[in-house]
mmCIF file with all atom_site columns, C-alpha atoms in Angstrom:
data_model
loop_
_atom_site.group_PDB
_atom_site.id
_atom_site.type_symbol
_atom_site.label_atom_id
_atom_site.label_alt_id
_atom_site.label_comp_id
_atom_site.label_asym_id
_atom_site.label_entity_id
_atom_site.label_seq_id
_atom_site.pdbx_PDB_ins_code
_atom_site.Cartn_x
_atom_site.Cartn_y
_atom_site.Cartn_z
_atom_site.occupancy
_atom_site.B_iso_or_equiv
_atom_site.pdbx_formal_charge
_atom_site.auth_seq_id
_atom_site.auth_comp_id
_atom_site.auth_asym_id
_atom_site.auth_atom_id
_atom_site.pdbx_PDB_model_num
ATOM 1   C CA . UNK A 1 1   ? 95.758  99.347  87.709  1.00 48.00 ? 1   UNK A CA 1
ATOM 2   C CA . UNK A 1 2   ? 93.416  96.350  88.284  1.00 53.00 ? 2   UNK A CA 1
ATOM 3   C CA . UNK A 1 3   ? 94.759  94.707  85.716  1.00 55.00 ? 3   UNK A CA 1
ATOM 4   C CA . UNK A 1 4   ? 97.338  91.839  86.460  1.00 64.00 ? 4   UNK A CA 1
ATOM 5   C CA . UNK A 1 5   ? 98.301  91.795  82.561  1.00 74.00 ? 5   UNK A CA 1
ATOM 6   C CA . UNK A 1 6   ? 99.153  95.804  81.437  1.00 82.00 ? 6   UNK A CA 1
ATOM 7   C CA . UNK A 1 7   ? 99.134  95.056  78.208  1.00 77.00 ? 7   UNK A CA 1
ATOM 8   C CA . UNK A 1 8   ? 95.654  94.243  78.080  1.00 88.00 ? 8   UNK A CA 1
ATOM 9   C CA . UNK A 1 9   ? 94.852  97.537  80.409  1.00 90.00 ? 9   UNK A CA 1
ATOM 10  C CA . UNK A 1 10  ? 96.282  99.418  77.609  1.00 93.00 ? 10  UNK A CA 1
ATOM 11  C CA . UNK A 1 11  ? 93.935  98.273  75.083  1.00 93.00 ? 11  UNK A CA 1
ATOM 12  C CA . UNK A 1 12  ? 91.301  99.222  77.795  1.00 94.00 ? 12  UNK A CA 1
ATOM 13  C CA . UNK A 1 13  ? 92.597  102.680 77.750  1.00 95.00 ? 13  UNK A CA 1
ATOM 14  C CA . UNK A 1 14  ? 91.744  102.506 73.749  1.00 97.00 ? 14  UNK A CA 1
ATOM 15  C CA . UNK A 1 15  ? 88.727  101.255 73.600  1.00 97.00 ? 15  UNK A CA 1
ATOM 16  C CA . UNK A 1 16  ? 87.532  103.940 76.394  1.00 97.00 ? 16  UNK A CA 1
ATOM 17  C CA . UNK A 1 17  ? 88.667  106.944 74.777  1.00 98.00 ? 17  UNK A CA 1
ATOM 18  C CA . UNK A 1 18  ? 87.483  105.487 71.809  1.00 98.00 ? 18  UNK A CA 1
ATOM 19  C CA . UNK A 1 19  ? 83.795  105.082 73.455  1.00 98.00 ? 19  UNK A CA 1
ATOM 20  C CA . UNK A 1 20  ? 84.281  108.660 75.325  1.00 97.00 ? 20  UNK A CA 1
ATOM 21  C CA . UNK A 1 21  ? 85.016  109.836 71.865  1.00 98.00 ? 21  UNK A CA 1
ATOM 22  C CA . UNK A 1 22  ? 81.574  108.606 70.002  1.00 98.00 ? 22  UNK A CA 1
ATOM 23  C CA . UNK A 1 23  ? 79.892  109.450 72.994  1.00 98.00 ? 23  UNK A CA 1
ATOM 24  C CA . UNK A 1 24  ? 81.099  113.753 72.618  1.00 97.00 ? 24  UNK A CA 1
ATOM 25  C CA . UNK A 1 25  ? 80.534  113.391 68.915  1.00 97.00 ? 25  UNK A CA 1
ATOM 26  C CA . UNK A 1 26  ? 77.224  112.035 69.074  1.00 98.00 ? 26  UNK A CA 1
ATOM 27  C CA . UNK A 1 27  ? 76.437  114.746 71.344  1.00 98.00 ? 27  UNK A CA 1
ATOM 28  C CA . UNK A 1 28  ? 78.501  117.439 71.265  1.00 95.00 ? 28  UNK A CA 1
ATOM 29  C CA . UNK A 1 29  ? 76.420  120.011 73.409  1.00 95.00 ? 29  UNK A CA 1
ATOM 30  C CA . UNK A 1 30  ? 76.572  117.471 76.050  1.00 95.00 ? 30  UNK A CA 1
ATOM 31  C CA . UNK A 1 31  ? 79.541  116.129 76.346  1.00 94.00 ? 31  UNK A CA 1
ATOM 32  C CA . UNK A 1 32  ? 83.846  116.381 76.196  1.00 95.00 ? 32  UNK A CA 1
ATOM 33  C CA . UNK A 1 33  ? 86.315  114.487 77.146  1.00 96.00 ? 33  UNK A CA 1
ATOM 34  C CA . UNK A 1 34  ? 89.855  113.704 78.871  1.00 97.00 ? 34  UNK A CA 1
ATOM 35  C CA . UNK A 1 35  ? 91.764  110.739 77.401  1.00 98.00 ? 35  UNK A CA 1
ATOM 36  C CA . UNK A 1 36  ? 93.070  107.766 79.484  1.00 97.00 ? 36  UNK A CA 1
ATOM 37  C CA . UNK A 1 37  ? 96.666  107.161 79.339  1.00 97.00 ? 37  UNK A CA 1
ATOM 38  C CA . UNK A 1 38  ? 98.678  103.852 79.832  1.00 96.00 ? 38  UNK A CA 1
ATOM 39  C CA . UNK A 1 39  ? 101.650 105.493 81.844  1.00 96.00 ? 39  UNK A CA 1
ATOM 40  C CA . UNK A 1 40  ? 103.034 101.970 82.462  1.00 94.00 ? 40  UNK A CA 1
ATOM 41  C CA . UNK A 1 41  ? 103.982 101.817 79.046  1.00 95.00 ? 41  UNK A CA 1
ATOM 42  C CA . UNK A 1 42  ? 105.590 105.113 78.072  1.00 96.00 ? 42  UNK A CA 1
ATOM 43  C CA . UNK A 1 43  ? 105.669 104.570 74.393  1.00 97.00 ? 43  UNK A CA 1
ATOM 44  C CA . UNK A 1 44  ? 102.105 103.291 74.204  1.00 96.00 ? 44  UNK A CA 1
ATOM 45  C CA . UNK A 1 45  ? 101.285 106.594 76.650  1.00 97.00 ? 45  UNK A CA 1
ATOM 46  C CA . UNK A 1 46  ? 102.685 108.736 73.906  1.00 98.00 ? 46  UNK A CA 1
ATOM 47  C CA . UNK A 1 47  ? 101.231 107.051 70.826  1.00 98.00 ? 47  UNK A CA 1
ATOM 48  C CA . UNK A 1 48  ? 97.836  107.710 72.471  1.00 98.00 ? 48  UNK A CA 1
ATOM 49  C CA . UNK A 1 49  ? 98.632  111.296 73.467  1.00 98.00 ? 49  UNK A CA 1
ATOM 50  C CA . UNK A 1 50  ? 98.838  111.771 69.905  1.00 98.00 ? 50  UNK A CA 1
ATOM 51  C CA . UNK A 1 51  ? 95.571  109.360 68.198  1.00 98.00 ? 51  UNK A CA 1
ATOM 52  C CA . UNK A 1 52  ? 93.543  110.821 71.393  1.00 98.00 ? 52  UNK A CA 1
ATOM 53  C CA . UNK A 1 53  ? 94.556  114.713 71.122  1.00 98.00 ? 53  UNK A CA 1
ATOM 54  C CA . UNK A 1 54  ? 94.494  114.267 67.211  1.00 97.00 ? 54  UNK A CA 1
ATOM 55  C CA . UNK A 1 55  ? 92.302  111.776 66.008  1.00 98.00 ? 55  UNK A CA 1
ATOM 56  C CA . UNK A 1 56  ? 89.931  111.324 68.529  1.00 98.00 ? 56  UNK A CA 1
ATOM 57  C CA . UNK A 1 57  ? 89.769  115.256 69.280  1.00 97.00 ? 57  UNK A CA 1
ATOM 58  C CA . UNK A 1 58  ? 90.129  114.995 72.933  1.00 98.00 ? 58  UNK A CA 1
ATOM 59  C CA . UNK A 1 59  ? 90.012  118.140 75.274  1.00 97.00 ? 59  UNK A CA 1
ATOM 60  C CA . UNK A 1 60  ? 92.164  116.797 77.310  1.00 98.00 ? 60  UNK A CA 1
ATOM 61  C CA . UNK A 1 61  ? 94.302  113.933 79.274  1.00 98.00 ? 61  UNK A CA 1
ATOM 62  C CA . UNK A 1 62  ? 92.906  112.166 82.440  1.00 97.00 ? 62  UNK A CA 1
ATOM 63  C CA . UNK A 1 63  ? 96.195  110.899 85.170  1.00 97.00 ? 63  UNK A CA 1
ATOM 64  C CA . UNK A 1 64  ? 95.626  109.774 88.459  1.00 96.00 ? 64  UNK A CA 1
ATOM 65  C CA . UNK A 1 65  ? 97.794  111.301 90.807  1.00 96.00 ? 65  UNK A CA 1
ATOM 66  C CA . UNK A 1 66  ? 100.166 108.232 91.307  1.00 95.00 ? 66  UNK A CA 1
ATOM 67  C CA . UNK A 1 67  ? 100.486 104.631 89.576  1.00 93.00 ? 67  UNK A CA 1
ATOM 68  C CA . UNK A 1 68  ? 102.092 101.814 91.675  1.00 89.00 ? 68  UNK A CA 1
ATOM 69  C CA . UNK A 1 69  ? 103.307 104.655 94.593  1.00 90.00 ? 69  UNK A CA 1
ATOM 70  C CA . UNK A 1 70  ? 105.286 106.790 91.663  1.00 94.00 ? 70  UNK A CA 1
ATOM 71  C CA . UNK A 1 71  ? 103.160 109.991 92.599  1.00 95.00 ? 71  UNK A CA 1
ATOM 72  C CA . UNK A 1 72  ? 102.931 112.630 89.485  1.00 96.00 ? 72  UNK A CA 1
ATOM 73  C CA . UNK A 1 73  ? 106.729 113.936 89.253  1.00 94.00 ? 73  UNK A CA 1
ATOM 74  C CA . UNK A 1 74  ? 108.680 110.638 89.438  1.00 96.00 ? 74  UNK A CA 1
ATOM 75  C CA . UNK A 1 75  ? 111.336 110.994 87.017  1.00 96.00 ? 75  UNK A CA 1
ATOM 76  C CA . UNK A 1 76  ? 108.982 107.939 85.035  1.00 96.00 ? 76  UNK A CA 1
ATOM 77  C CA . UNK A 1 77  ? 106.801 110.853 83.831  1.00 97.00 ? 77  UNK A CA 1
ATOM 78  C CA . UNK A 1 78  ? 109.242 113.181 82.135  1.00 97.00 ? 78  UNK A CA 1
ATOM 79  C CA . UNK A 1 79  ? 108.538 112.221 78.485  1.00 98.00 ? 79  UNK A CA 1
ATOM 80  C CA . UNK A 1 80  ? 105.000 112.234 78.617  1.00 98.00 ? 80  UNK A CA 1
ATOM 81  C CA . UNK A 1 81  ? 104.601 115.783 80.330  1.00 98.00 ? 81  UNK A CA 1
ATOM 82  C CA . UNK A 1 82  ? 107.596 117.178 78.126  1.00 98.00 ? 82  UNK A CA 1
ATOM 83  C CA . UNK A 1 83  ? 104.685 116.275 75.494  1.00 98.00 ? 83  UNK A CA 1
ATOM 84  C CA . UNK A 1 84  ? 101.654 117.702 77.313  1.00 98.00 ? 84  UNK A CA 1
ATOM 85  C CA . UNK A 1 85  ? 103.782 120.339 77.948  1.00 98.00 ? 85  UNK A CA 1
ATOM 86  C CA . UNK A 1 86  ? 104.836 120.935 74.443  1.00 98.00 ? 86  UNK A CA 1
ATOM 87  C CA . UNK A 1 87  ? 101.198 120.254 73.100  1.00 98.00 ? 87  UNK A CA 1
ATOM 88  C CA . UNK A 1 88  ? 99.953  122.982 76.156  1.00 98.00 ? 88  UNK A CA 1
ATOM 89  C CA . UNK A 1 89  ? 97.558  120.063 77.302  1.00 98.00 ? 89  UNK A CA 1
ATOM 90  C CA . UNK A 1 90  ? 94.827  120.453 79.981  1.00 98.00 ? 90  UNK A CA 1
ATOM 91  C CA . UNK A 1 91  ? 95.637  117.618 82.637  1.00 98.00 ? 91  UNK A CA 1
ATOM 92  C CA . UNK A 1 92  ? 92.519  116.160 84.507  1.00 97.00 ? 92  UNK A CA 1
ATOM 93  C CA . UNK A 1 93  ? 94.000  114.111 87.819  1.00 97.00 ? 93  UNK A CA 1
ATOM 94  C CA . UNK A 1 94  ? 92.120  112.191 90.024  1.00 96.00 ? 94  UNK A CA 1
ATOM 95  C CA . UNK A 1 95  ? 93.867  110.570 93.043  1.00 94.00 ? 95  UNK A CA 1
ATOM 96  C CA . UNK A 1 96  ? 94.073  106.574 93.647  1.00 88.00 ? 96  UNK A CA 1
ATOM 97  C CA . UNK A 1 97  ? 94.520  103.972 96.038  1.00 85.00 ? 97  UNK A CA 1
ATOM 98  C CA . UNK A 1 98  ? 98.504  103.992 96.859  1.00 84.00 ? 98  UNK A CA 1
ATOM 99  C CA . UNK A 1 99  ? 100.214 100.914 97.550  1.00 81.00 ? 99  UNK A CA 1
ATOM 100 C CA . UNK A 1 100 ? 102.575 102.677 99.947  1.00 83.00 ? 100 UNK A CA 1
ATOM 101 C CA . UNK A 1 101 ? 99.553  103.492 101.991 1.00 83.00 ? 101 UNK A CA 1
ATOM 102 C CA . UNK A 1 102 ? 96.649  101.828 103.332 1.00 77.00 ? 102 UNK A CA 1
ATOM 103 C CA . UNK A 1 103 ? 95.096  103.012 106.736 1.00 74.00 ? 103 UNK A CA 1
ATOM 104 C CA . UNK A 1 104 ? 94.094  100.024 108.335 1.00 78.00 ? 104 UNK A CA 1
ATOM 105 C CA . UNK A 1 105 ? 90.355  99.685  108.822 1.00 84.00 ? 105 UNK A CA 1
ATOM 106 C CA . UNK A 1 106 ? 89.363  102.892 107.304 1.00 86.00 ? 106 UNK A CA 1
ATOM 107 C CA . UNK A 1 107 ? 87.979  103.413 103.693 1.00 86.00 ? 107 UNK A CA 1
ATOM 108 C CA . UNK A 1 108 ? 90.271  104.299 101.191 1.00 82.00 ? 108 UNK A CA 1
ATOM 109 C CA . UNK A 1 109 ? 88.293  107.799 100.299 1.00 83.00 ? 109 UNK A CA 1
ATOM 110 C CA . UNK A 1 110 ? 88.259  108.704 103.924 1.00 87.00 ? 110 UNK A CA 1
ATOM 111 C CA . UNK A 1 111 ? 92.243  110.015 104.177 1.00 88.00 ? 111 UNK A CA 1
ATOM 112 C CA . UNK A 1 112 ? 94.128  108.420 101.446 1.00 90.00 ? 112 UNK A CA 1
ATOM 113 C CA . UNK A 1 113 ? 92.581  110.003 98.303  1.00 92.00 ? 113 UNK A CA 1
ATOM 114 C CA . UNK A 1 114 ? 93.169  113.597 99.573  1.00 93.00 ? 114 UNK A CA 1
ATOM 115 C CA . UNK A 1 115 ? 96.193  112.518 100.652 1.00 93.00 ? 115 UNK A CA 1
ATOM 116 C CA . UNK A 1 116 ? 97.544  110.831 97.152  1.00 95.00 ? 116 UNK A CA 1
ATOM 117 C CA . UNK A 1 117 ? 96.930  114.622 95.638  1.00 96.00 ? 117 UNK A CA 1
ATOM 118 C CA . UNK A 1 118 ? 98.809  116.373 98.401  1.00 95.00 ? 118 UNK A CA 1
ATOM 119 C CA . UNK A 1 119 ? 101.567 114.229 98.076  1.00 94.00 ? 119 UNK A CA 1
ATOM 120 C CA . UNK A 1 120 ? 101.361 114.414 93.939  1.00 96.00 ? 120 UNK A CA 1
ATOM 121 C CA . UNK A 1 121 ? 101.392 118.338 94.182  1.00 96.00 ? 121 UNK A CA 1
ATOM 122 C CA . UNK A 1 122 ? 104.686 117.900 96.338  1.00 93.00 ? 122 UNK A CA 1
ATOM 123 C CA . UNK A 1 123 ? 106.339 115.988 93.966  1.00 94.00 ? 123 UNK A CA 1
ATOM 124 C CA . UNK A 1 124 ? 105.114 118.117 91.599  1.00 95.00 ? 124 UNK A CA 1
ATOM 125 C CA . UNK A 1 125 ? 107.057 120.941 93.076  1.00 91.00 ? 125 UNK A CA 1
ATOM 126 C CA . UNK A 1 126 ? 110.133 119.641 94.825  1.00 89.00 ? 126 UNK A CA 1
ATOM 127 C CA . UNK A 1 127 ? 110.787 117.437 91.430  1.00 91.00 ? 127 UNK A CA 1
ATOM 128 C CA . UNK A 1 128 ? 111.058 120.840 89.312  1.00 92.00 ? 128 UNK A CA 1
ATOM 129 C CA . UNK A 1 129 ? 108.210 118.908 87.084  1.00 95.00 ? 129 UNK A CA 1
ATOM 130 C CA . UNK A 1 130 ? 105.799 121.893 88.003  1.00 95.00 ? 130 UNK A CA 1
ATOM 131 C CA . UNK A 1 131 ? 108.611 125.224 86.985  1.00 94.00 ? 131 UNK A CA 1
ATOM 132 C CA . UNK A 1 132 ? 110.107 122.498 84.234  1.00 96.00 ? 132 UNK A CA 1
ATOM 133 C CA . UNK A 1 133 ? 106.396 122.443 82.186  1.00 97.00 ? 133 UNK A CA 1
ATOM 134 C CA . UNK A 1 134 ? 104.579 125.371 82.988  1.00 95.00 ? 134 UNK A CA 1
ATOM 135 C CA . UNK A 1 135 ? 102.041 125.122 79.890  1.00 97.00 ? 135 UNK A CA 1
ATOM 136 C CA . UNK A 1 136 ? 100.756 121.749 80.763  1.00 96.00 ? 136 UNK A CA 1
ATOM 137 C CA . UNK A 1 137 ? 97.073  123.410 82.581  1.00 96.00 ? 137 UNK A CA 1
ATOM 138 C CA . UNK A 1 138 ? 96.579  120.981 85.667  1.00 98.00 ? 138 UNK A CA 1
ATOM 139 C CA . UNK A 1 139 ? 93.612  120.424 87.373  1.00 97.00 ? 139 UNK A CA 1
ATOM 140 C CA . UNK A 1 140 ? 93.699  118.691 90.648  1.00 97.00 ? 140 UNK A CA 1
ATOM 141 C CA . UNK A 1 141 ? 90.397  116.909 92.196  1.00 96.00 ? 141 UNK A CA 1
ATOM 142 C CA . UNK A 1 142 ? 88.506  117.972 95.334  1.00 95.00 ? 142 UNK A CA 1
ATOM 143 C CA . UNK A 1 143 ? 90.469  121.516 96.109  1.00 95.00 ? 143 UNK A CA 1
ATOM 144 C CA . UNK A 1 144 ? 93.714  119.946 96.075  1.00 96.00 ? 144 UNK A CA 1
ATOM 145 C CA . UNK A 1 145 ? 93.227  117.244 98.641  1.00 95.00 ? 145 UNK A CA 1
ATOM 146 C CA . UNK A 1 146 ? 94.917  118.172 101.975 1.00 95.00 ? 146 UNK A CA 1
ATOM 147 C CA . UNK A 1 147 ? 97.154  120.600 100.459 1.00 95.00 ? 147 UNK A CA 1
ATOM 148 C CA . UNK A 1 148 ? 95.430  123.630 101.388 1.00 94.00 ? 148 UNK A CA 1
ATOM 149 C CA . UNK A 1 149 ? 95.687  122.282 104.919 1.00 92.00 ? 149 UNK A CA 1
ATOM 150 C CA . UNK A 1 150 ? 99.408  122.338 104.766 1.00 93.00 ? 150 UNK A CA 1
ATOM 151 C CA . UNK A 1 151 ? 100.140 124.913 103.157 1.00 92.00 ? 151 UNK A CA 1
ATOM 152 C CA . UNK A 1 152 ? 102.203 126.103 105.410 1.00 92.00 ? 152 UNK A CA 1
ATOM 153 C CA . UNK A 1 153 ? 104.621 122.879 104.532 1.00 90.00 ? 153 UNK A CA 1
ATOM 154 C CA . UNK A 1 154 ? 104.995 123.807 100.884 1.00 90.00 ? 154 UNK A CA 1
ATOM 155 C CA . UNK A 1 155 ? 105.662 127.233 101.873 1.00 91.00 ? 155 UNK A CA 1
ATOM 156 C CA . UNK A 1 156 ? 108.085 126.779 104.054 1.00 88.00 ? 156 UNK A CA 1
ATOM 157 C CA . UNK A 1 157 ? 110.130 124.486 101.578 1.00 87.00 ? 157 UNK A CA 1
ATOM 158 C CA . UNK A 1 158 ? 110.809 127.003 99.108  1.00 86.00 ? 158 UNK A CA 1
ATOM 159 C CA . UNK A 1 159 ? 112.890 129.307 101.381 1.00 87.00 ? 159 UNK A CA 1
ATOM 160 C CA . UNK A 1 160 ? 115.456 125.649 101.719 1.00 88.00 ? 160 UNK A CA 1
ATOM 161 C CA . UNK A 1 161 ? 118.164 126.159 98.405  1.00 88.00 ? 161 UNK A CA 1
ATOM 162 C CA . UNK A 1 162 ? 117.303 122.448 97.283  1.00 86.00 ? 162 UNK A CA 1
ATOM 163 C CA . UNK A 1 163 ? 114.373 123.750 96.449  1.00 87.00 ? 163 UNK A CA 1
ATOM 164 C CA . UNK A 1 164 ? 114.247 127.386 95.820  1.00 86.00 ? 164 UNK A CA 1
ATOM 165 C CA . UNK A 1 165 ? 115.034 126.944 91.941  1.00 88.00 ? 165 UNK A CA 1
ATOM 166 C CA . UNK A 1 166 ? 112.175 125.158 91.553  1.00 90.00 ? 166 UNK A CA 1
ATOM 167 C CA . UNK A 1 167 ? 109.822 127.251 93.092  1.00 89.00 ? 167 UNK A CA 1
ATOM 168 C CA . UNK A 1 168 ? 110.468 130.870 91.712  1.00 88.00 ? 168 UNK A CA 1
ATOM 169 C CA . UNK A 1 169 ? 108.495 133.525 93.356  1.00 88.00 ? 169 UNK A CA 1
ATOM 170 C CA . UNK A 1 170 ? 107.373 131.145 96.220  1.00 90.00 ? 170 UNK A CA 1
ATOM 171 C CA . UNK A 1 171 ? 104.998 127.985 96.735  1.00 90.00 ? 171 UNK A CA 1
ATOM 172 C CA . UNK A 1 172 ? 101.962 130.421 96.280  1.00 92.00 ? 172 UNK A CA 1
ATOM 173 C CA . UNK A 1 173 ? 102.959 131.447 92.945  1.00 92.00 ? 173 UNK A CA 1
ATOM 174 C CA . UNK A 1 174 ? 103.007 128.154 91.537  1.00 92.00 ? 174 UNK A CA 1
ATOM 175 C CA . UNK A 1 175 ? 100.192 126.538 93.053  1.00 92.00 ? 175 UNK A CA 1
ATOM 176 C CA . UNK A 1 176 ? 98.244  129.812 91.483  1.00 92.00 ? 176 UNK A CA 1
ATOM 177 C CA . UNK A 1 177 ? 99.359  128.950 87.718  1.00 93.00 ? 177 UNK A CA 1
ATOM 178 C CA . UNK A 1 178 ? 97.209  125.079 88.935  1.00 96.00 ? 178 UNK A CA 1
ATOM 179 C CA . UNK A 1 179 ? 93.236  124.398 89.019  1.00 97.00 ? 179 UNK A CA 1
ATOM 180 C CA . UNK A 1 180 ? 91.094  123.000 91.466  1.00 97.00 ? 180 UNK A CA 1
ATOM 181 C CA . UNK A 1 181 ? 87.839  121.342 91.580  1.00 96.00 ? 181 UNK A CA 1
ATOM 182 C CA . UNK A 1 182 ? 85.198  121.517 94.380  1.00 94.00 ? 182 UNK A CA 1
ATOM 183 C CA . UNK A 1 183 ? 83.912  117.688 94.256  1.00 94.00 ? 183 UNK A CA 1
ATOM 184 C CA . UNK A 1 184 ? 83.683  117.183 97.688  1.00 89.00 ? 184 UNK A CA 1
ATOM 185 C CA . UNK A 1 185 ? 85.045  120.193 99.151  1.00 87.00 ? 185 UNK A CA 1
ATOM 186 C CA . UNK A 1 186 ? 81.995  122.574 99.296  1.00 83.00 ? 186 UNK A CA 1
ATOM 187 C CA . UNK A 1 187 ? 81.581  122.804 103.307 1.00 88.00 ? 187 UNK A CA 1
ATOM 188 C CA . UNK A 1 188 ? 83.165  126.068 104.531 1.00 90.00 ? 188 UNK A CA 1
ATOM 189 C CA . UNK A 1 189 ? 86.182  124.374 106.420 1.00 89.00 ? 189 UNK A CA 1
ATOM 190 C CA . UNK A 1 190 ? 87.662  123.552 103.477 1.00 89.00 ? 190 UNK A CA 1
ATOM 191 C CA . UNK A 1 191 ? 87.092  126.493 100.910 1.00 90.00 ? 191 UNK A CA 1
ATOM 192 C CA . UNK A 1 192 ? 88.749  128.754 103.447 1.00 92.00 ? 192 UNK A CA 1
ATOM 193 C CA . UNK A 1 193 ? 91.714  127.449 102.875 1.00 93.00 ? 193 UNK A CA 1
ATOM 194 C CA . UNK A 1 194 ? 91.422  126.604 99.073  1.00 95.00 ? 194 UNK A CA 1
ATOM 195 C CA . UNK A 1 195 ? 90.459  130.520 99.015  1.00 94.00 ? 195 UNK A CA 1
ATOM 196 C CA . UNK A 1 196 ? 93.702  131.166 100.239 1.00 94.00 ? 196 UNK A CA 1
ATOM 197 C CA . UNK A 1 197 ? 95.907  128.940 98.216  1.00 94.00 ? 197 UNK A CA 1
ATOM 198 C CA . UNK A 1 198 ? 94.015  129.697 94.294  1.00 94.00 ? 198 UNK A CA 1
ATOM 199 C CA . UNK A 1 199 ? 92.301  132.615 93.350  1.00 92.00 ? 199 UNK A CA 1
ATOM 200 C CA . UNK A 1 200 ? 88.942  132.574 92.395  1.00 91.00 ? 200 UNK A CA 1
ATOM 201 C CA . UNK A 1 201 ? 89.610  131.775 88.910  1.00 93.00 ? 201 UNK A CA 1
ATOM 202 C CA . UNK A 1 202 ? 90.943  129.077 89.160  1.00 95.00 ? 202 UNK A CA 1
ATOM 203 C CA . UNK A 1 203 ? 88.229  127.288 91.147  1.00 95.00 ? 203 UNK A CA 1
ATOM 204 C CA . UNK A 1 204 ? 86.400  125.228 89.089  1.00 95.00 ? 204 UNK A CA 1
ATOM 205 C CA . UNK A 1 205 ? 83.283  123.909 89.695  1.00 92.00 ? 205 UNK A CA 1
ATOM 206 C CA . UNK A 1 206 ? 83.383  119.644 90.273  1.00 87.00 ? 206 UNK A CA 1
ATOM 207 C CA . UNK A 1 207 ? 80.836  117.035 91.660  1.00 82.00 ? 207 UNK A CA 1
ATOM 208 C CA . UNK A 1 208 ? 81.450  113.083 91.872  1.00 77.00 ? 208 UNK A CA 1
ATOM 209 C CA . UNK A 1 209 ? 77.998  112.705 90.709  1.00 74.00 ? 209 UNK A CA 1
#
């Protein structure tokens, strides 16, 4: 977050999804919308789960794929997705800017971004987050980052017994009960490999304009 005091970036989080909220019931051919969530604040993260999802009729929740290096699957997480999960919620991530990572002299979008996913989808898996709430419906931005690149990582993980009970029936079986967008993965280097981790279906169409 840019915000040096949280508690006033949780009142941001409000007053968006309230805005968002006018804006899809002013026009509701044109518009939907995922909620913002103040993770740092668990409590205050749940108590909008519930006035976004209910009150402000929210299709969703937005997350970005880690807050303060605590990728999606840190142990800080388990209320809220026991909710999503429980409430069958469609998850929206984007990745961010991680702390534990800046490439020196090169833009943040260039390698970190597809990075942040990659390394949210891991933690995802090896965590047990992704077997432990199955019904939370999770998309992840621009074809999964660089996971489709290393696939071959993920796969081989789930033959190591730290990790098998997580991953029943194999890597490939869980990353084909995820989503994936196509913002900025529409050149045919990387839909090959997309094409091999998700089935068409699960492909959704995306665009960062």
């Amino acid at each position: 977050s840019p915000f040096k005091d949280l508690s006033k970036a949780t009142s941001v989080c409000r007053a968006l999804n309230e805005t968002m909220a006018r804006a899809a019931s002013d026009y509701p051919k044109r518009f939907r919308f995922m909620a913002s969530l103040p993770v740092w604040d668990m409590d205050a993260a749940l108590k909008e789960v519930d006035y976004a999802l209910g009150t402000l009729k929210a299709n969703g929740v937005h997350m970005f794929t880690s807050f303060q290096s605590k990728p999606m699957g840190d142990p800080m997480y388990a209320p809220l997705f026991a909710e999503l999960n429980r409430r069958k919620v469609i998850v929206k991530t984007h990745p961010a800017p991680n702390p534990c990572c800046k490439p020196v002299g090169i833009p943040t979008g260039v390698i970190e971004l597809g990075t942040d996913t990659m390394r949210a989808i891991a933690t995802m898996l090896i965590s047990g987050s992704a077997h432990k709430y199955p019904d939370m419906k999770i998309i992840w931005s621009h074809g999964g980052g660089t996971m489709p690149f290393l696939v071959h990582r993920l796969i081989g993980l789930e033959t190591q017994p730290k990790y098998k009970d997580f991953m029943p029936g194999g890597f490939l079986s869980m990353a084909r009960k995820m989503y994936y967008d196509t913002a900025q993965q529409t050149l045919p280097p990387a839909q090959w490999p997309l094409k091999y981790v998700a089935t068409v279906p699960q492909i959704l169409f995306g665009t960062d304009f």
